[in-house]
Short mmCIF file of C-alpha atoms in Angstrom, two decimals:
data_model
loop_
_atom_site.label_atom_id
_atom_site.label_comp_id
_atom_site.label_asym_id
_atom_site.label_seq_id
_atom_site.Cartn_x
_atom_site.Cartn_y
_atom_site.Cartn_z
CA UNK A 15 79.51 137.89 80.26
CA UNK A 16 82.52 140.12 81.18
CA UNK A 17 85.79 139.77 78.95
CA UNK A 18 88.18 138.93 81.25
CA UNK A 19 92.14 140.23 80.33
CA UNK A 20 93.04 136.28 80.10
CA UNK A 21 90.21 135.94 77.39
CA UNK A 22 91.38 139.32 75.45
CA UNK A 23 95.14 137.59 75.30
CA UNK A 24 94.73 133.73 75.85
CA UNK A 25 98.17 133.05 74.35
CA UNK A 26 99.70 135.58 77.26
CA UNK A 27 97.41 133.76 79.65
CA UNK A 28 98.52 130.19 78.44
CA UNK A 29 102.59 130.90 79.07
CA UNK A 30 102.11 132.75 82.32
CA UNK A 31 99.65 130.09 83.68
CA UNK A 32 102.23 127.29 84.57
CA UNK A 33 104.77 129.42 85.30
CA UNK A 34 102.74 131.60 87.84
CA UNK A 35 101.37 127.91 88.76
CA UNK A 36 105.30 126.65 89.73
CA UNK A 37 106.50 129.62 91.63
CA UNK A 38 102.67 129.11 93.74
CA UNK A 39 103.86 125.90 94.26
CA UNK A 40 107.27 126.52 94.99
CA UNK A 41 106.38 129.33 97.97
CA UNK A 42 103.85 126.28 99.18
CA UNK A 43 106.61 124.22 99.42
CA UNK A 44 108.83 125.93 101.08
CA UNK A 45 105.61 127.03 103.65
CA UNK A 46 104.94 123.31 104.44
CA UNK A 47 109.13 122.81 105.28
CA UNK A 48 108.79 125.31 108.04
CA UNK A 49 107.42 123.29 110.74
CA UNK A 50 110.00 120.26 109.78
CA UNK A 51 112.72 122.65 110.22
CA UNK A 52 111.09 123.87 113.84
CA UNK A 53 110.28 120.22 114.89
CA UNK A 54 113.72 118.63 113.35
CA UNK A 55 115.63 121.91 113.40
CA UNK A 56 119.13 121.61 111.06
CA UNK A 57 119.06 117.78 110.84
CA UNK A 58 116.29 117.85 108.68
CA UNK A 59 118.81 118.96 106.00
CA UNK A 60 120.07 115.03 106.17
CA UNK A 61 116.68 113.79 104.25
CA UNK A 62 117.62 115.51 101.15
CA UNK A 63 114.45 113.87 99.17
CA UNK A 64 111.72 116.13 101.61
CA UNK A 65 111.97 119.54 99.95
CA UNK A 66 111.17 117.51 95.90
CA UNK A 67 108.71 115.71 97.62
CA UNK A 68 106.41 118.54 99.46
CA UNK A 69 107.11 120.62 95.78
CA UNK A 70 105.63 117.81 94.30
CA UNK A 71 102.86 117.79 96.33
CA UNK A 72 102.34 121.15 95.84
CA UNK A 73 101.88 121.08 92.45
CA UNK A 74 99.30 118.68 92.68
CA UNK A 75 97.52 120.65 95.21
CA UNK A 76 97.78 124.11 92.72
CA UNK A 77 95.97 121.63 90.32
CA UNK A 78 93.32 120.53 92.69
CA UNK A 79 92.60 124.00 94.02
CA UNK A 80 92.18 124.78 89.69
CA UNK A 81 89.61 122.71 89.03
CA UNK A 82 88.02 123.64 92.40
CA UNK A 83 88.59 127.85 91.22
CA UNK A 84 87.66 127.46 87.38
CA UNK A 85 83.89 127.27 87.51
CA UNK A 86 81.58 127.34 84.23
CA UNK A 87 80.87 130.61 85.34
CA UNK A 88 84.47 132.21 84.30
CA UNK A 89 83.98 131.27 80.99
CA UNK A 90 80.86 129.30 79.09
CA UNK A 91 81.18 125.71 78.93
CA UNK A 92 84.18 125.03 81.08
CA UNK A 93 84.48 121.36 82.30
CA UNK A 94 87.12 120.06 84.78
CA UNK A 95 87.52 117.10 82.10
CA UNK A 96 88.02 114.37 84.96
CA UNK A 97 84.06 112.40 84.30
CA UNK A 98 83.56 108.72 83.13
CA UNK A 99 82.35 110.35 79.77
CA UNK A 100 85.04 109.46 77.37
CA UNK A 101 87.84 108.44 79.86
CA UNK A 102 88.13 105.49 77.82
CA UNK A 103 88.57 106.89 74.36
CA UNK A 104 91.05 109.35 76.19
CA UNK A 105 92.79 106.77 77.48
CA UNK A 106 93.14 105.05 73.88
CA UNK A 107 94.15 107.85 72.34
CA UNK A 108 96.46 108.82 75.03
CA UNK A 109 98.12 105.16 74.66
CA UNK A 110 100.50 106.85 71.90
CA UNK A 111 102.51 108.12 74.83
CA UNK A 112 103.85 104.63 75.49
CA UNK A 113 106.22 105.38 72.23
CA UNK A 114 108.02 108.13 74.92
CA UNK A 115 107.65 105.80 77.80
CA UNK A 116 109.87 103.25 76.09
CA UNK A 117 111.77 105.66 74.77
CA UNK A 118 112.75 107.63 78.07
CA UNK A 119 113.50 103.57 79.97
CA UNK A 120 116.10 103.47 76.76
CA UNK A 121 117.43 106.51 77.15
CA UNK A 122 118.46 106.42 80.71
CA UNK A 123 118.33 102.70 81.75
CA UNK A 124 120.19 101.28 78.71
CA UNK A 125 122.18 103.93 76.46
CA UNK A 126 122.56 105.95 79.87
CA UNK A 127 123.54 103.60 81.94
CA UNK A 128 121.40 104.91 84.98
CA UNK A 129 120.48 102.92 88.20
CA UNK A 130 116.79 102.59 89.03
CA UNK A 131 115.88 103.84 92.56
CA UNK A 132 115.87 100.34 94.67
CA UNK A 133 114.80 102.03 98.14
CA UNK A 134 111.02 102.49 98.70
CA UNK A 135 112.05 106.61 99.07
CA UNK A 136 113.97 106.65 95.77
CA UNK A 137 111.00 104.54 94.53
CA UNK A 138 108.17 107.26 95.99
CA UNK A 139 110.18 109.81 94.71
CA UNK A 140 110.25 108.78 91.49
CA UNK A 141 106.29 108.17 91.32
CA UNK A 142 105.48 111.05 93.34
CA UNK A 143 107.82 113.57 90.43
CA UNK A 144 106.23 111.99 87.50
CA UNK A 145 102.89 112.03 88.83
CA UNK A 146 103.05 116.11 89.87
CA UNK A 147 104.35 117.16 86.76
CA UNK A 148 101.56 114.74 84.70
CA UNK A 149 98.25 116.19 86.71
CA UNK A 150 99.55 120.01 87.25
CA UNK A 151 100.44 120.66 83.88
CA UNK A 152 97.78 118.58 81.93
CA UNK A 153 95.26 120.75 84.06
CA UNK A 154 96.77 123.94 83.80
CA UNK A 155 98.01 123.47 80.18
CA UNK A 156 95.18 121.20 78.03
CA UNK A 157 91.74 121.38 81.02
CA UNK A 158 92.51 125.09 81.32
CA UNK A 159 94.32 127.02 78.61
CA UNK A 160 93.43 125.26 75.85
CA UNK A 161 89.31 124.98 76.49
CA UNK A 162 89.67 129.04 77.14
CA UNK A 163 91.73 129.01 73.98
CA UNK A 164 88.41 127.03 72.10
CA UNK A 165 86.05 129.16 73.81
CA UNK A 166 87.88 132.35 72.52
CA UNK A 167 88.11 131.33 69.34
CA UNK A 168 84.25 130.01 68.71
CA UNK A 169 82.91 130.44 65.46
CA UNK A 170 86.58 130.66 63.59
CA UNK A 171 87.23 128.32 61.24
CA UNK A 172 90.59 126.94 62.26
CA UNK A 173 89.51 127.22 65.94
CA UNK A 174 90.35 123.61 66.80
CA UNK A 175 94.05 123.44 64.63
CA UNK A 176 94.79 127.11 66.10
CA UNK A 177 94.10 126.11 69.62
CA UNK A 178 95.55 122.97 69.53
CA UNK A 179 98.60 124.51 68.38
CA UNK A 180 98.65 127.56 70.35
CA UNK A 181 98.51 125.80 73.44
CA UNK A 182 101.05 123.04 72.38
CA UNK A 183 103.48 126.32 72.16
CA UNK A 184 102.67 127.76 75.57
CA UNK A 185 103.65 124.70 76.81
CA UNK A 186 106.80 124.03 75.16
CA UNK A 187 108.01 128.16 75.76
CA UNK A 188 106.94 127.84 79.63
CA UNK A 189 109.27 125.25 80.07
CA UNK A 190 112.06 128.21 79.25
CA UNK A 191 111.93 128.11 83.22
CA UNK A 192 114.37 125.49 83.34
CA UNK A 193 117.19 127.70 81.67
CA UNK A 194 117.11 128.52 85.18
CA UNK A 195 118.04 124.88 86.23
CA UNK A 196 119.19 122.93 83.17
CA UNK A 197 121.52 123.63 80.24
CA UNK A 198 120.93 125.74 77.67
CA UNK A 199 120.98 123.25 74.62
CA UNK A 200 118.88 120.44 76.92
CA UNK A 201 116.47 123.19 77.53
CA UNK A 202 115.73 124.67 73.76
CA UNK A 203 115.61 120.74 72.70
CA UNK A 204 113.25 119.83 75.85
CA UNK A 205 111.27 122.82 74.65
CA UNK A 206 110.86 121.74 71.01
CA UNK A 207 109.52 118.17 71.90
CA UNK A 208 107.02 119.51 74.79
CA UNK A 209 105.77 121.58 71.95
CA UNK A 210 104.95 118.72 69.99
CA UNK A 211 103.97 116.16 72.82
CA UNK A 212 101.44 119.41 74.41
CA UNK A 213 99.74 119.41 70.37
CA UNK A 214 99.53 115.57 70.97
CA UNK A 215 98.06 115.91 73.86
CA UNK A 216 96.40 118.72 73.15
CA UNK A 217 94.58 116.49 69.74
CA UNK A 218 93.66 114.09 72.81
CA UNK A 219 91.85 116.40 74.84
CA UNK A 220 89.89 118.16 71.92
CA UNK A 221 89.17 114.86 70.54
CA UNK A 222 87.25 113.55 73.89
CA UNK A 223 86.80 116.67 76.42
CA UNK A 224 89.07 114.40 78.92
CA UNK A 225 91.68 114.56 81.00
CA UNK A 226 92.09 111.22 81.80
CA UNK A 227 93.92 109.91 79.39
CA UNK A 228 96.48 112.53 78.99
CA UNK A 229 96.91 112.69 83.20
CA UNK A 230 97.94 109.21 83.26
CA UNK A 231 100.22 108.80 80.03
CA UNK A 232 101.82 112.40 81.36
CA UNK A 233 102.46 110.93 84.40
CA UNK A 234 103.99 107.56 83.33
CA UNK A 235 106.15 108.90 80.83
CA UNK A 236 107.49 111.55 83.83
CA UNK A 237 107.73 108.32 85.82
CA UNK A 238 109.97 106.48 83.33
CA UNK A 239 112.32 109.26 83.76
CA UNK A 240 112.14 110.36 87.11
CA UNK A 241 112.76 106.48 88.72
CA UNK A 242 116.22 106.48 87.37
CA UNK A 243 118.94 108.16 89.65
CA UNK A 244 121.12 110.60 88.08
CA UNK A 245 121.20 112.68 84.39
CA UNK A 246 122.26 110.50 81.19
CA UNK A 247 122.92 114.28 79.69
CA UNK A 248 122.78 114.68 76.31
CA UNK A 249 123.99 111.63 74.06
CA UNK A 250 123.67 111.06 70.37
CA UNK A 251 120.48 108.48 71.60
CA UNK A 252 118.90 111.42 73.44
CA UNK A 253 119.23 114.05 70.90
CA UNK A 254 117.89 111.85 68.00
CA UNK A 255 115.17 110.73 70.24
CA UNK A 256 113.96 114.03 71.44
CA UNK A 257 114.09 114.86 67.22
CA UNK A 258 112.22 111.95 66.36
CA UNK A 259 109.46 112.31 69.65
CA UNK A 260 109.08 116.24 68.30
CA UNK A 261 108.21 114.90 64.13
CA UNK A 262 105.99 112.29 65.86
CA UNK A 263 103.99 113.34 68.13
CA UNK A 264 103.25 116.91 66.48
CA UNK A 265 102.36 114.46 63.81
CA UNK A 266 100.12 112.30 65.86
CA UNK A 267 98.51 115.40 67.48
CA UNK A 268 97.71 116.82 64.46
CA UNK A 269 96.33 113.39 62.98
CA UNK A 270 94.12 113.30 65.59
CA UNK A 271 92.38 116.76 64.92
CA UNK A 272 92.33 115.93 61.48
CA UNK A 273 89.46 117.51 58.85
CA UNK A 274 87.57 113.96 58.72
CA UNK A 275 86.62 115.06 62.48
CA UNK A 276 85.94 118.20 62.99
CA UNK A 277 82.55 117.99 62.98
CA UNK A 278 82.80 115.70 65.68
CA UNK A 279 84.83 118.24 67.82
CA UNK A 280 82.82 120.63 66.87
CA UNK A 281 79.62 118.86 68.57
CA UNK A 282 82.11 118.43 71.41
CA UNK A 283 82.82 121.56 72.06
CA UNK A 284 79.49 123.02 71.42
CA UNK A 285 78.56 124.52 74.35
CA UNK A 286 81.39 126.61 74.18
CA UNK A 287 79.32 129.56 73.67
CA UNK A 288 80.55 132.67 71.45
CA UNK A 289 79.71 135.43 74.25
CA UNK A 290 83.85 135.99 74.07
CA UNK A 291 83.31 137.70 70.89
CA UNK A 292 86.94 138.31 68.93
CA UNK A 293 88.92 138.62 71.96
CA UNK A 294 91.74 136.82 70.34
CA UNK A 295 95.37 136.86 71.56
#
């Protein structure tokens, strides 16, 4: 099989991925306002929730048209990650992520004070930006870059604890993007605990080859944010939380992947063939 750049440098591969994967779906976004704007013309600038809700949607179509694009072919054993096998042992594993979920309706319901959107709009919204976030970047980050991360690194020893944790990184530096957005504090502390929530994650999707699990804990922790209107900013609550989510769940993750079974991960991820060679990044 040919070695592919992105299988020569996976780590490269894993921090460009969802980056390259936002800026897709921002230009699709900004495609699909066009014929509001020549239907509506200037007054479609009063629904001020359209242009979040068609980026959404994008991003869950640039993780559709993934799994459709990543075939077996690219690399051995690939697998989209979204079958019956396992779902429910994903989804039991994945159950950890209720720890955030409570912790983000504290965060900005109680200690911040925050109104819950009460309008079925504010209420879509809310769904529809927890939901994009949870699919897009649990196929781009764990169903993508980290199986080409195990298949690169077949035969090594640490293969499973190196990917696991390689990946987890990628994900925590690519949300750097939002130094763009955000402030610059929020941002270095929201990439610290994405590091440790993508290893948890991450020690889910190693564990049982499935995406379920992590898709739909993603997504309702995003939605436990997103449904409140406004930003609590950063309080003492917040900053201790995000401190105490980073300890755990790089804890958890790591639990998970444990020595006691690698030999079950192993038989996992068998048929992730060695024809990569070294091409480590």
């Amino acid at each position: 099989m040919k070695i592919h750049w992105y299988m020569k440098h996976p780590v490269i591969f894993g921090i460009l991925m969802p980056a390259v994967g936002i800026e897709v779906a921002t230009l699709l976004s900004m495609l699909f306002q066009l014929p509001f704007f020549a239907i509506m013309g200037n007054s479609v600038l009063e629904y001020t929730f359209l242009p979040g809700m068609l980026f959404d949607l994008s991003r869950i179509l640039v993780g559709l048209v993934l799994i459709l694009i990543m075939k077996p072919g690219l690399w051995e054993g690939y697998k989209a990650g979204f079958s019956n096998e396992r779902a429910s042992m994903s989804i039991k594993l994945a159950a950890f992520g209720l720890i955030m979920i409570v912790s983000n309706i504290i965060e900005n319901g109680i200690v911040g004070g925050l109104p819950a959107a009460d309008t079925p709009i504010g209420i879509l919204n809310g769904i529809l930006h927890g939901i994009a976030p949870g699919f897009y970047e649990e196929v781009a980050c764990r169903g993508v870059v980290l199986s080409l991360m195990m298949y690169c690194s077949y035969n090594k020893k640490d293969r499973i604890t190196r990917s696991v944790v390689l990946s987890g990184l990628c994900f925590g530096v690519a949300h750097l993007l939002n130094l763009l957005s955000a402030d610059t504090v929020m941002t270095l502390i929201q990439v610290c605990y994405a590091t440790a929530v993508g290893i948890f994650f991450g020690g889910v999707y190693v564990r049982t080859r499935n995406l379920w699990g992590p898709v739909i804990f993603h997504s309702l922790i995003d939605i436990a944010e997103f449904i409140y209107i406004g930003d609590a900013g950063l309080t003492s609550y917040a900053l201790a939380s995000s401190i105490a989510i980073t300890i755990i769940y790089g804890a958890i993750g790591l639990y998970l992947i444990r020595p006691a079974k690698r030999g079950e991960i192993e038989e996992l991820w068998a048929d992730a063939g060695d024809s990569a060679g070294d091409g480590q990044g």
